[in-house]
PDB file of C-alpha atoms (C1' of nucleotides) in Angstrom:
ATOM      1  CA  MET M   1      47.894 -94.809 -26.494  1.00 51.00           C
ATOM      2  CA  PRO M   2      50.524 -92.974 -28.097  1.00 48.00           C
ATOM      3  CA  LEU M   3      48.828 -90.675 -29.856  1.00 46.00           C
ATOM      4  CA  LYS M   4      49.590 -90.220 -33.403  1.00 49.00           C
ATOM      5  CA  ARG M   5      52.394 -87.755 -35.336  1.00 45.00           C
ATOM      6  CA  ARG M   6      51.907 -84.469 -36.501  1.00 52.00           C
ATOM      7  CA  LYS M   7      53.821 -82.921 -39.413  1.00 50.00           C
ATOM      8  CA  ASN M   8      56.511 -80.102 -38.878  1.00 47.00           C
ATOM      9  CA  THR M   9      54.159 -77.426 -39.539  1.00 40.00           C
ATOM     10  CA  ALA M  10      54.687 -74.774 -42.099  1.00 38.00           C
ATOM     11  CA  PRO M  11      52.051 -75.040 -44.570  1.00 34.00           C
ATOM     12  CA  HIS M  12      52.345 -71.961 -45.533  1.00 36.00           C
ATOM     13  CA  PRO M  13      55.037 -70.859 -47.639  1.00 33.00           C
ATOM     14  CA  SER M  14      54.975 -67.604 -45.298  1.00 39.00           C
ATOM     15  CA  CYS M  15      56.365 -67.915 -42.378  1.00 43.00           C
ATOM     16  CA  PRO M  16      59.735 -65.071 -41.375  1.00 47.00           C
ATOM     17  CA  LEU M  17      58.957 -64.108 -38.817  1.00 60.00           C
ATOM     18  CA  ALA M  18      62.793 -63.843 -38.019  1.00 60.00           C
ATOM     19  CA  LYS M  19      61.948 -60.545 -40.149  1.00 58.00           C
ATOM     20  CA  CYS M  20      58.895 -59.085 -38.123  1.00 61.00           C
ATOM     21  CA  MET M  21      61.142 -59.590 -35.014  1.00 69.00           C
ATOM     22  CA  GLY M  22      63.817 -57.563 -36.450  1.00 82.00           C
ATOM     23  CA  LEU M  23      61.844 -54.635 -37.756  1.00 91.00           C
ATOM     24  CA  LEU M  24      60.707 -53.663 -34.032  1.00 91.00           C
ATOM     25  CA  SER M  25      64.144 -54.882 -32.566  1.00 90.00           C
ATOM     26  CA  GLY M  26      64.351 -52.414 -29.839  1.00 91.00           C
ATOM     27  CA  ALA M  27      63.017 -51.583 -26.782  1.00 89.00           C
ATOM     28  CA  TRP M  28      62.301 -48.200 -27.699  1.00 92.00           C
ATOM     29  CA  THR M  29      61.526 -49.205 -31.376  1.00 93.00           C
ATOM     30  CA  PRO M  30      57.355 -48.852 -30.940  1.00 92.00           C
ATOM     31  CA  ASN M  31      57.915 -45.572 -29.651  1.00 92.00           C
ATOM     32  CA  ILE M  32      59.549 -43.808 -31.663  1.00 95.00           C
ATOM     33  CA  ILE M  33      57.002 -44.865 -34.482  1.00 95.00           C
ATOM     34  CA  TRP M  34      54.688 -44.569 -32.704  1.00 93.00           C
ATOM     35  CA  TYR M  35      55.430 -40.489 -31.943  1.00 95.00           C
ATOM     36  CA  LEU M  36      56.599 -39.653 -35.100  1.00 97.00           C
ATOM     37  CA  SER M  37      53.693 -41.122 -36.483  1.00 96.00           C
ATOM     38  CA  GLN M  38      51.577 -37.647 -35.135  1.00 94.00           C
ATOM     39  CA  GLY M  39      53.874 -35.969 -36.982  1.00 96.00           C
ATOM     40  CA  PRO M  40      57.958 -35.300 -38.163  1.00 97.00           C
ATOM     41  CA  ARG M  41      60.052 -34.768 -35.157  1.00 97.00           C
ATOM     42  CA  ARG M  42      63.484 -34.092 -33.860  1.00 97.00           C
ATOM     43  CA  PHE M  43      66.042 -35.480 -32.088  1.00 97.00           C
ATOM     44  CA  SER M  44      65.827 -33.979 -29.285  1.00 96.00           C
ATOM     45  CA  GLU M  45      61.858 -33.176 -28.852  1.00 97.00           C
ATOM     46  CA  LEU M  46      61.922 -37.948 -29.268  1.00 96.00           C
ATOM     47  CA  ARG M  47      64.067 -37.518 -26.596  1.00 96.00           C
ATOM     48  CA  ALA M  48      61.713 -35.230 -25.125  1.00 94.00           C
ATOM     49  CA  ASP M  49      59.536 -37.729 -25.811  1.00 93.00           C
ATOM     50  CA  ILE M  50      60.701 -40.442 -24.521  1.00 92.00           C
ATOM     51  CA  PRO M  51      62.618 -38.877 -21.655  1.00 90.00           C
ATOM     52  CA  THR M  52      64.288 -42.263 -20.301  1.00 90.00           C
ATOM     53  CA  ILE M  53      65.674 -43.278 -23.669  1.00 94.00           C
ATOM     54  CA  SER M  54      69.750 -42.518 -24.376  1.00 96.00           C
ATOM     55  CA  SER M  55      70.951 -40.263 -26.782  1.00 97.00           C
ATOM     56  CA  LYS M  56      72.590 -43.100 -27.611  1.00 97.00           C
ATOM     57  CA  VAL M  57      70.643 -45.761 -28.158  1.00 96.00           C
ATOM     58  CA  LEU M  58      67.961 -43.117 -29.404  1.00 98.00           C
ATOM     59  CA  SER M  59      70.987 -42.166 -33.010  1.00 98.00           C
ATOM     60  CA  THR M  60      71.334 -46.024 -33.040  1.00 97.00           C
ATOM     61  CA  ARG M  61      67.886 -47.573 -33.581  1.00 97.00           C
ATOM     62  CA  LEU M  62      67.460 -44.029 -35.209  1.00 98.00           C
ATOM     63  CA  LYS M  63      69.884 -45.185 -37.844  1.00 97.00           C
ATOM     64  CA  GLU M  64      68.737 -48.461 -37.954  1.00 96.00           C
ATOM     65  CA  LEU M  65      65.016 -47.615 -38.440  1.00 97.00           C
ATOM     66  CA  GLU M  66      66.161 -45.141 -41.749  1.00 97.00           C
ATOM     67  CA  GLY M  67      68.896 -48.269 -42.621  1.00 95.00           C
ATOM     68  CA  ARG M  68      64.887 -49.867 -42.847  1.00 94.00           C
ATOM     69  CA  GLY M  69      63.504 -47.184 -45.184  1.00 95.00           C
ATOM     70  CA  ILE M  70      60.922 -46.517 -42.303  1.00 96.00           C
ATOM     71  CA  LEU M  71      61.843 -43.837 -41.562  1.00 97.00           C
ATOM     72  CA  ASN M  72      63.664 -40.529 -43.475  1.00 98.00           C
ATOM     73  CA  ARG M  73      66.346 -38.116 -41.796  1.00 98.00           C
ATOM     74  CA  GLN M  74      65.768 -34.647 -43.448  1.00 97.00           C
ATOM     75  CA  VAL M  75      69.203 -31.810 -42.206  1.00 96.00           C
ATOM     76  CA  MET M  76      67.132 -28.770 -42.076  1.00 93.00           C
ATOM     77  CA  PRO M  77      69.134 -25.422 -43.377  1.00 89.00           C
ATOM     78  CA  THR M  78      68.279 -23.639 -39.993  1.00 86.00           C
ATOM     79  CA  SER M  79      71.049 -21.500 -37.774  1.00 81.00           C
ATOM     80  CA  PRO M  80      71.475 -23.792 -35.161  1.00 85.00           C
ATOM     81  CA  PRO M  81      70.977 -26.933 -37.186  1.00 88.00           C
ATOM     82  CA  SER M  82      68.450 -29.164 -36.729  1.00 95.00           C
ATOM     83  CA  VAL M  83      67.502 -32.564 -38.295  1.00 98.00           C
ATOM     84  CA  GLU M  84      63.924 -33.421 -38.985  1.00 98.00           C
ATOM     85  CA  TYR M  85      62.584 -37.802 -38.560  1.00 98.00           C
ATOM     86  CA  ALA M  86      59.882 -38.456 -40.383  1.00 98.00           C
ATOM     87  CA  LEU M  87      57.743 -42.259 -41.316  1.00 98.00           C
ATOM     88  CA  THR M  88      58.030 -43.171 -44.867  1.00 97.00           C
ATOM     89  CA  PRO M  89      54.634 -44.547 -46.059  1.00 97.00           C
ATOM     90  CA  LEU M  90      56.078 -47.872 -45.651  1.00 96.00           C
ATOM     91  CA  GLY M  91      56.460 -46.963 -42.599  1.00 97.00           C
ATOM     92  CA  GLY M  92      53.073 -45.711 -40.836  1.00 97.00           C
ATOM     93  CA  GLU M  93      52.036 -48.439 -42.228  1.00 96.00           C
ATOM     94  CA  LEU M  94      53.775 -50.547 -38.947  1.00 95.00           C
ATOM     95  CA  MET M  95      51.093 -47.777 -36.893  1.00 95.00           C
ATOM     96  CA  PRO M  96      47.909 -50.112 -37.615  1.00 94.00           C
ATOM     97  CA  ALA M  97      49.755 -52.401 -36.229  1.00 93.00           C
ATOM     98  CA  ILE M  98      51.144 -51.584 -33.286  1.00 92.00           C
ATOM     99  CA  GLU M  99      47.854 -50.647 -32.681  1.00 92.00           C
ATOM    100  CA  ALA M 100      45.958 -53.352 -32.810  1.00 93.00           C
ATOM    101  CA  ILE M 101      48.831 -55.244 -30.491  1.00 92.00           C
ATOM    102  CA  VAL M 102      48.619 -51.939 -27.946  1.00 90.00           C
ATOM    103  CA  ASP M 103      44.310 -52.452 -28.605  1.00 91.00           C
ATOM    104  CA  VAL M 104      44.632 -56.182 -27.810  1.00 93.00           C
ATOM    105  CA  SER M 105      46.920 -55.298 -24.445  1.00 91.00           C
ATOM    106  CA  HIS M 106      44.399 -53.524 -23.039  1.00 89.00           C
ATOM    107  CA  ARG M 107      42.012 -55.761 -23.763  1.00 92.00           C
ATOM    108  CA  LEU M 108      43.862 -58.684 -22.047  1.00 91.00           C
ATOM    109  CA  ARG M 109      44.086 -56.346 -19.157  1.00 88.00           C
ATOM    110  CA  LEU M 110      39.765 -55.647 -18.495  1.00 90.00           C
ATOM    111  CA  LYS M 111      39.796 -59.175 -18.786  1.00 88.00           C
ATOM    112  CA  ALA M 112      42.577 -59.722 -16.114  1.00 83.00           C
ATOM    113  CA  LEU M 113      40.652 -57.194 -14.633  1.00 85.00           C
ATOM    114  CA  GLY M 114      37.054 -59.421 -14.673  1.00 78.00           C
ATOM    115  CA  LEU M 115      35.326 -56.554 -16.154  1.00 63.00           C
ATOM    116  CA  CYS M 116      34.481 -58.391 -18.813  1.00 59.00           C
ATOM    117  CA  ASP M 117      32.735 -61.550 -18.981  1.00 56.00           C
ATOM    118  CA  GLU M 118      31.099 -60.184 -16.001  1.00 55.00           C
ATOM    119  CA  ALA M 119      28.072 -58.418 -18.195  1.00 49.00           C
ATOM    120  CA  GLU M 120      28.004 -62.187 -19.699  1.00 49.00           C
ATOM    121  CA  ARG M 121      27.579 -63.822 -16.728  1.00 53.00           C
ATOM    122  CA  ALA M 122      25.157 -61.036 -15.826  1.00 47.00           C
ATOM    123  CA  THR M 123      26.033 -61.666 -12.278  1.00 45.00           C
ATOM    124  CA  ALA M 124      22.558 -61.610 -11.327  1.00 43.00           C
ATOM    125  CA  ALA M 125      22.443 -60.910  -7.618  1.00 40.00           C
TER     126      ALA M 125
ATOM    127  CA  MET Y   1      66.536 -17.802 -37.309  1.00 49.00           C
ATOM    128  CA  PRO Y   2      66.069 -20.687 -34.748  1.00 46.00           C
ATOM    129  CA  LEU Y   3      63.257 -22.049 -35.536  1.00 45.00           C
ATOM    130  CA  LYS Y   4      59.488 -22.314 -33.497  1.00 47.00           C
ATOM    131  CA  ARG Y   5      59.543 -24.680 -31.011  1.00 43.00           C
ATOM    132  CA  ARG Y   6      56.768 -27.245 -30.800  1.00 51.00           C
ATOM    133  CA  LYS Y   7      55.247 -28.633 -27.871  1.00 46.00           C
ATOM    134  CA  ASN Y   8      55.999 -32.307 -26.369  1.00 46.00           C
ATOM    135  CA  THR Y   9      53.509 -34.870 -28.067  1.00 38.00           C
ATOM    136  CA  ALA Y  10      51.342 -36.659 -26.248  1.00 38.00           C
ATOM    137  CA  PRO Y  11      48.283 -35.419 -28.139  1.00 33.00           C
ATOM    138  CA  HIS Y  12      45.848 -38.352 -27.318  1.00 36.00           C
ATOM    139  CA  PRO Y  13      45.469 -39.917 -23.684  1.00 32.00           C
ATOM    140  CA  SER Y  14      46.424 -43.379 -25.392  1.00 38.00           C
ATOM    141  CA  CYS Y  15      49.539 -43.482 -25.391  1.00 43.00           C
ATOM    142  CA  PRO Y  16      50.380 -47.064 -24.166  1.00 47.00           C
ATOM    143  CA  LEU Y  17      53.736 -48.444 -26.044  1.00 61.00           C
ATOM    144  CA  ALA Y  18      54.859 -49.922 -23.071  1.00 61.00           C
ATOM    145  CA  LYS Y  19      51.997 -52.731 -23.349  1.00 59.00           C
ATOM    146  CA  CYS Y  20      52.693 -52.912 -26.603  1.00 61.00           C
ATOM    147  CA  MET Y  21      56.335 -53.809 -26.397  1.00 68.00           C
ATOM    148  CA  GLY Y  22      55.861 -55.866 -23.685  1.00 83.00           C
ATOM    149  CA  LEU Y  23      53.426 -58.425 -25.520  1.00 91.00           C
ATOM    150  CA  LEU Y  24      55.161 -59.774 -27.185  1.00 91.00           C
ATOM    151  CA  SER Y  25      58.654 -59.637 -26.079  1.00 90.00           C
ATOM    152  CA  GLY Y  26      61.250 -62.721 -26.249  1.00 91.00           C
ATOM    153  CA  ALA Y  27      62.772 -62.931 -29.322  1.00 89.00           C
ATOM    154  CA  TRP Y  28      60.431 -66.197 -30.374  1.00 92.00           C
ATOM    155  CA  THR Y  29      57.158 -65.216 -28.323  1.00 93.00           C
ATOM    156  CA  PRO Y  30      55.744 -64.075 -32.266  1.00 93.00           C
ATOM    157  CA  ASN Y  31      56.720 -67.415 -33.587  1.00 93.00           C
ATOM    158  CA  ILE Y  32      55.660 -69.280 -31.004  1.00 95.00           C
ATOM    159  CA  ILE Y  33      51.894 -67.455 -31.036  1.00 95.00           C
ATOM    160  CA  TRP Y  34      52.149 -68.634 -35.565  1.00 93.00           C
ATOM    161  CA  TYR Y  35      52.877 -71.974 -35.084  1.00 95.00           C
ATOM    162  CA  LEU Y  36      49.850 -71.213 -32.784  1.00 97.00           C
ATOM    163  CA  SER Y  37      47.993 -69.365 -35.149  1.00 96.00           C
ATOM    164  CA  GLN Y  38      47.570 -73.008 -36.843  1.00 94.00           C
ATOM    165  CA  GLY Y  39      46.129 -74.759 -34.641  1.00 96.00           C
ATOM    166  CA  PRO Y  40      46.289 -76.544 -31.021  1.00 97.00           C
ATOM    167  CA  ARG Y  41      50.752 -77.538 -30.311  1.00 97.00           C
ATOM    168  CA  ARG Y  42      52.860 -79.596 -28.086  1.00 97.00           C
ATOM    169  CA  PHE Y  43      55.254 -78.686 -25.848  1.00 97.00           C
ATOM    170  CA  SER Y  44      57.964 -81.662 -28.122  1.00 96.00           C
ATOM    171  CA  GLU Y  45      55.821 -80.328 -31.660  1.00 96.00           C
ATOM    172  CA  LEU Y  46      56.661 -76.348 -30.731  1.00 96.00           C
ATOM    173  CA  ARG Y  47      60.405 -77.235 -30.053  1.00 95.00           C
ATOM    174  CA  ALA Y  48      60.600 -78.192 -33.464  1.00 94.00           C
ATOM    175  CA  ASP Y  49      59.835 -76.086 -34.977  1.00 93.00           C
ATOM    176  CA  ILE Y  50      61.817 -73.213 -33.639  1.00 92.00           C
ATOM    177  CA  PRO Y  51      64.659 -75.424 -33.671  1.00 90.00           C
ATOM    178  CA  THR Y  52      66.665 -72.677 -31.765  1.00 90.00           C
ATOM    179  CA  ILE Y  53      64.964 -72.298 -29.215  1.00 94.00           C
ATOM    180  CA  SER Y  54      65.599 -74.169 -25.651  1.00 96.00           C
ATOM    181  CA  SER Y  55      63.578 -75.631 -23.599  1.00 97.00           C
ATOM    182  CA  LYS Y  56      63.528 -73.160 -20.955  1.00 97.00           C
ATOM    183  CA  VAL Y  57      63.519 -70.506 -22.771  1.00 96.00           C
ATOM    184  CA  LEU Y  58      60.485 -72.058 -24.568  1.00 98.00           C
ATOM    185  CA  SER Y  59      58.716 -72.936 -21.134  1.00 98.00           C
ATOM    186  CA  THR Y  60      58.786 -69.641 -19.843  1.00 97.00           C
ATOM    187  CA  ARG Y  61      57.639 -67.945 -22.888  1.00 97.00           C
ATOM    188  CA  LEU Y  62      54.429 -70.687 -23.006  1.00 98.00           C
ATOM    189  CA  LYS Y  63      53.875 -70.134 -19.507  1.00 97.00           C
ATOM    190  CA  GLU Y  64      54.106 -66.292 -20.387  1.00 96.00           C
ATOM    191  CA  LEU Y  65      51.657 -65.908 -22.794  1.00 97.00           C
ATOM    192  CA  GLU Y  66      49.384 -68.141 -20.588  1.00 97.00           C
ATOM    193  CA  GLY Y  67      49.756 -65.643 -17.953  1.00 95.00           C
ATOM    194  CA  ARG Y  68      48.517 -62.653 -19.817  1.00 94.00           C
ATOM    195  CA  GLY Y  69      45.794 -64.805 -21.930  1.00 96.00           C
ATOM    196  CA  ILE Y  70      47.039 -65.418 -25.367  1.00 97.00           C
ATOM    197  CA  LEU Y  71      47.472 -69.098 -24.595  1.00 97.00           C
ATOM    198  CA  ASN Y  72      45.681 -71.636 -22.976  1.00 98.00           C
ATOM    199  CA  ARG Y  73      47.482 -74.749 -21.588  1.00 98.00           C
ATOM    200  CA  GLN Y  74      45.804 -78.641 -21.133  1.00 97.00           C
ATOM    201  CA  VAL Y  75      47.089 -81.251 -20.626  1.00 96.00           C
ATOM    202  CA  MET Y  76      46.335 -84.159 -22.715  1.00 93.00           C
ATOM    203  CA  PRO Y  77      44.798 -87.450 -21.206  1.00 89.00           C
ATOM    204  CA  THR Y  78      47.095 -89.563 -23.776  1.00 86.00           C
ATOM    205  CA  SER Y  79      49.585 -92.938 -22.160  1.00 81.00           C
ATOM    206  CA  PRO Y  80      52.751 -91.041 -22.244  1.00 85.00           C
ATOM    207  CA  PRO Y  81      51.269 -87.638 -20.414  1.00 89.00           C
ATOM    208  CA  SER Y  82      51.140 -84.888 -23.598  1.00 94.00           C
ATOM    209  CA  VAL Y  83      49.652 -80.809 -22.866  1.00 97.00           C
ATOM    210  CA  GLU Y  84      48.548 -79.003 -25.154  1.00 98.00           C
ATOM    211  CA  TYR Y  85      48.970 -74.946 -26.421  1.00 98.00           C
ATOM    212  CA  ALA Y  86      46.421 -73.057 -28.398  1.00 98.00           C
ATOM    213  CA  LEU Y  87      45.387 -69.388 -28.716  1.00 98.00           C
ATOM    214  CA  THR Y  88      42.986 -68.363 -27.074  1.00 97.00           C
ATOM    215  CA  PRO Y  89      40.883 -65.812 -28.915  1.00 97.00           C
ATOM    216  CA  LEU Y  90      42.157 -62.615 -28.136  1.00 96.00           C
ATOM    217  CA  GLY Y  91      45.145 -64.392 -28.496  1.00 97.00           C
ATOM    218  CA  GLY Y  92      44.179 -65.552 -31.796  1.00 97.00           C
ATOM    219  CA  GLU Y  93      44.129 -61.318 -32.636  1.00 96.00           C
ATOM    220  CA  LEU Y  94      47.743 -60.872 -32.905  1.00 95.00           C
ATOM    221  CA  MET Y  95      48.088 -62.482 -35.635  1.00 95.00           C
ATOM    222  CA  PRO Y  96      46.817 -59.856 -38.343  1.00 94.00           C
ATOM    223  CA  ALA Y  97      48.630 -57.122 -36.451  1.00 93.00           C
ATOM    224  CA  ILE Y  98      51.886 -60.059 -37.171  1.00 93.00           C
ATOM    225  CA  GLU Y  99      51.737 -60.284 -40.732  1.00 92.00           C
ATOM    226  CA  ALA Y 100      51.022 -56.608 -41.430  1.00 93.00           C
ATOM    227  CA  ILE Y 101      54.824 -56.615 -39.848  1.00 92.00           C
ATOM    228  CA  VAL Y 102      55.615 -59.029 -41.808  1.00 90.00           C
ATOM    229  CA  ASP Y 103      54.530 -57.857 -45.083  1.00 91.00           C
ATOM    230  CA  VAL Y 104      55.473 -54.558 -44.247  1.00 93.00           C
ATOM    231  CA  SER Y 105      59.453 -55.960 -43.660  1.00 91.00           C
ATOM    232  CA  HIS Y 106      59.078 -58.164 -47.147  1.00 89.00           C
ATOM    233  CA  ARG Y 107      57.394 -55.017 -49.482  1.00 92.00           C
ATOM    234  CA  LEU Y 108      60.718 -52.760 -47.354  1.00 91.00           C
ATOM    235  CA  ARG Y 109      63.092 -55.887 -48.574  1.00 88.00           C
ATOM    236  CA  LEU Y 110      61.182 -55.623 -52.491  1.00 90.00           C
ATOM    237  CA  LYS Y 111      62.651 -51.714 -52.045  1.00 88.00           C
ATOM    238  CA  ALA Y 112      66.005 -52.417 -50.913  1.00 84.00           C
ATOM    239  CA  LEU Y 113      66.647 -54.466 -53.883  1.00 85.00           C
ATOM    240  CA  GLY Y 114      65.118 -51.864 -56.525  1.00 78.00           C
ATOM    241  CA  LEU Y 115      63.000 -53.846 -57.128  1.00 64.00           C
ATOM    242  CA  CYS Y 116      60.199 -51.544 -56.630  1.00 59.00           C
ATOM    243  CA  ASP Y 117      60.310 -47.533 -57.994  1.00 56.00           C
ATOM    244  CA  GLU Y 118      62.528 -49.166 -61.351  1.00 54.00           C
ATOM    245  CA  ALA Y 119      59.220 -48.631 -62.487  1.00 47.00           C
ATOM    246  CA  GLU Y 120      58.170 -45.094 -62.010  1.00 49.00           C
ATOM    247  CA  ARG Y 121      61.723 -43.463 -62.289  1.00 53.00           C
ATOM    248  CA  ALA Y 122      61.234 -44.983 -65.902  1.00 46.00           C
ATOM    249  CA  THR Y 123      64.774 -45.342 -65.898  1.00 44.00           C
ATOM    250  CA  ALA Y 124      64.619 -44.683 -69.707  1.00 42.00           C
ATOM    251  CA  ALA Y 125      68.616 -44.585 -70.235  1.00 37.00           C
TER     252      ALA Y 125
ATOM    253  C1'  DC G   1      57.037 -86.078 -23.356  1.00 51.36           C
ATOM    254  C1'  DC G   2      57.333 -81.998 -19.755  1.00 51.36           C
ATOM    255  C1'  DG G   3      59.596 -79.455 -18.443  1.00 51.36           C
ATOM    256  C1'  DT G   4      63.305 -77.340 -14.044  1.00 51.36           C
ATOM    257  C1'  DA G   5      67.723 -75.429 -12.535  1.00 51.36           C
ATOM    258  C1'  DT G   6      72.112 -73.826 -13.052  1.00 51.36           C
ATOM    259  C1'  DC G   7      76.021 -71.703 -15.226  1.00 51.36           C
ATOM    260  C1'  DC G   8      77.864 -68.722 -18.454  1.00 51.36           C
ATOM    261  C1'  DA G   9      78.337 -65.482 -22.933  1.00 51.36           C
ATOM    262  C1'  DA G  10      76.329 -61.826 -25.416  1.00 51.36           C
ATOM    263  C1'  DC G  11      73.324 -58.237 -25.623  1.00 51.36           C
ATOM    264  C1'  DC G  12      70.875 -54.385 -24.669  1.00 51.36           C
ATOM    265  C1'  DC G  13      70.788 -49.966 -22.763  1.00 51.36           C
ATOM    266  C1'  DG G  14      71.799 -46.376 -19.424  1.00 51.36           C
ATOM    267  C1'  DA G  15      74.524 -42.340 -17.955  1.00 51.36           C
ATOM    268  C1'  DT G  16      78.075 -39.701 -18.212  1.00 51.36           C
ATOM    269  C1'  DA G  17      81.941 -37.290 -21.462  1.00 51.36           C
ATOM    270  C1'  DC G  18      82.725 -35.389 -25.091  1.00 51.36           C
ATOM    271  C1'  DT G  19      83.362 -33.312 -30.285  1.00 51.36           C
ATOM    272  C1'  DG G  20      81.149 -30.851 -34.384  1.00 51.36           C
TER     273       DG G  20
ATOM    274  C1'  DC T   1      71.310 -29.480 -30.849  1.00 51.36           C
ATOM    275  C1'  DA T   2      72.752 -32.827 -32.938  1.00 51.36           C
ATOM    276  C1'  DG T   3      74.852 -36.734 -32.201  1.00 51.36           C
ATOM    277  C1'  DT T   4      80.044 -40.211 -31.137  1.00 51.36           C
ATOM    278  C1'  DA T   5      82.599 -42.516 -27.625  1.00 51.36           C
ATOM    279  C1'  DT T   6      83.061 -45.889 -23.368  1.00 51.36           C
ATOM    280  C1'  DC T   7      81.924 -48.461 -18.996  1.00 51.36           C
ATOM    281  C1'  DG T   8      79.575 -51.019 -17.031  1.00 51.36           C
ATOM    282  C1'  DG T   9      75.069 -53.486 -14.955  1.00 51.36           C
ATOM    283  C1'  DG T  10      71.550 -55.606 -15.941  1.00 51.36           C
ATOM    284  C1'  DT T  11      68.459 -58.767 -19.179  1.00 51.36           C
ATOM    285  C1'  DT T  12      67.937 -62.892 -22.714  1.00 51.36           C
ATOM    286  C1'  DG T  13      68.573 -66.636 -23.915  1.00 51.36           C
ATOM    287  C1'  DG T  14      70.882 -71.822 -25.512  1.00 51.36           C
ATOM    288  C1'  DA T  15      74.068 -75.392 -23.672  1.00 51.36           C
ATOM    289  C1'  DT T  16      73.710 -79.004 -20.285  1.00 51.36           C
ATOM    290  C1'  DA T  17      72.183 -81.762 -17.336  1.00 51.36           C
ATOM    291  C1'  DC T  18      68.813 -83.095 -13.779  1.00 51.36           C
ATOM    292  C1'  DG T  19      63.381 -84.658 -12.371  1.00 51.36           C
ATOM    293  C1'  DG T  20      58.353 -85.491 -12.131  1.00 51.36           C
TER     294       DG T  20
END
DNA sequence: CCGTATCCAACCCGATACTG
DNA sequence: CAGTATCGGGTTGGATACGG
């Protein structure tokens, strides 16, 4: 009984997943966005926030994110020149999504530890 | 005027971004989840859904996602053996996040095309 | 049909060194 | 301080071929 074949999905005309992947591509991209969500931040501050990132990668990601419209770059007129990066409104809208993923991840860990449906089953002894 | 230094962020004790990255790591992971969100799907169907993915990578991702509790794997008792993959409830909760990212991405493209705040500025000749 | 094994090219990122 | 240039290792993923 060879089971009937299902059509290729694509039921909704929307399936631009490539964009999803591209938007947050880069190992540290979500972290950069997360730190900027707490307010504008300078290059060296981000470097300190993410100790293991190299300046090369950080500057690359910042340029990418600026080009995508996720953050703005502003040079401050201070004596040692400094640069501030801040999320755009649209960039800020990524935060709920990132937090949702983190939340699911957290609950998955709880489940993995077996600390979750224990209550449901009411092991009761 | 050397501008006052800001403390290292980390204001909220929660900043497990490494998890966020890990959950959706892999170039095709969001796509796999997206296709499974429309219902259970077999190995070869997913292969057809994502034409450019290799069977090696697909099976690797599926095993990872199963291990993380994002999807379940079930062998169907059909004559040519087939395997169905389906999102777990927790895995399904990733969909809103993925859709949110896709949505932001879409609006960013509109902005990039200059089809957005043109109205605001009312270039007005 | 459902994968696994091997090989290999591309990419990504960190370390280091250097410029304005 | 805010980056850029270069190198080199580690990882990812595609192609292909094979096994259950």
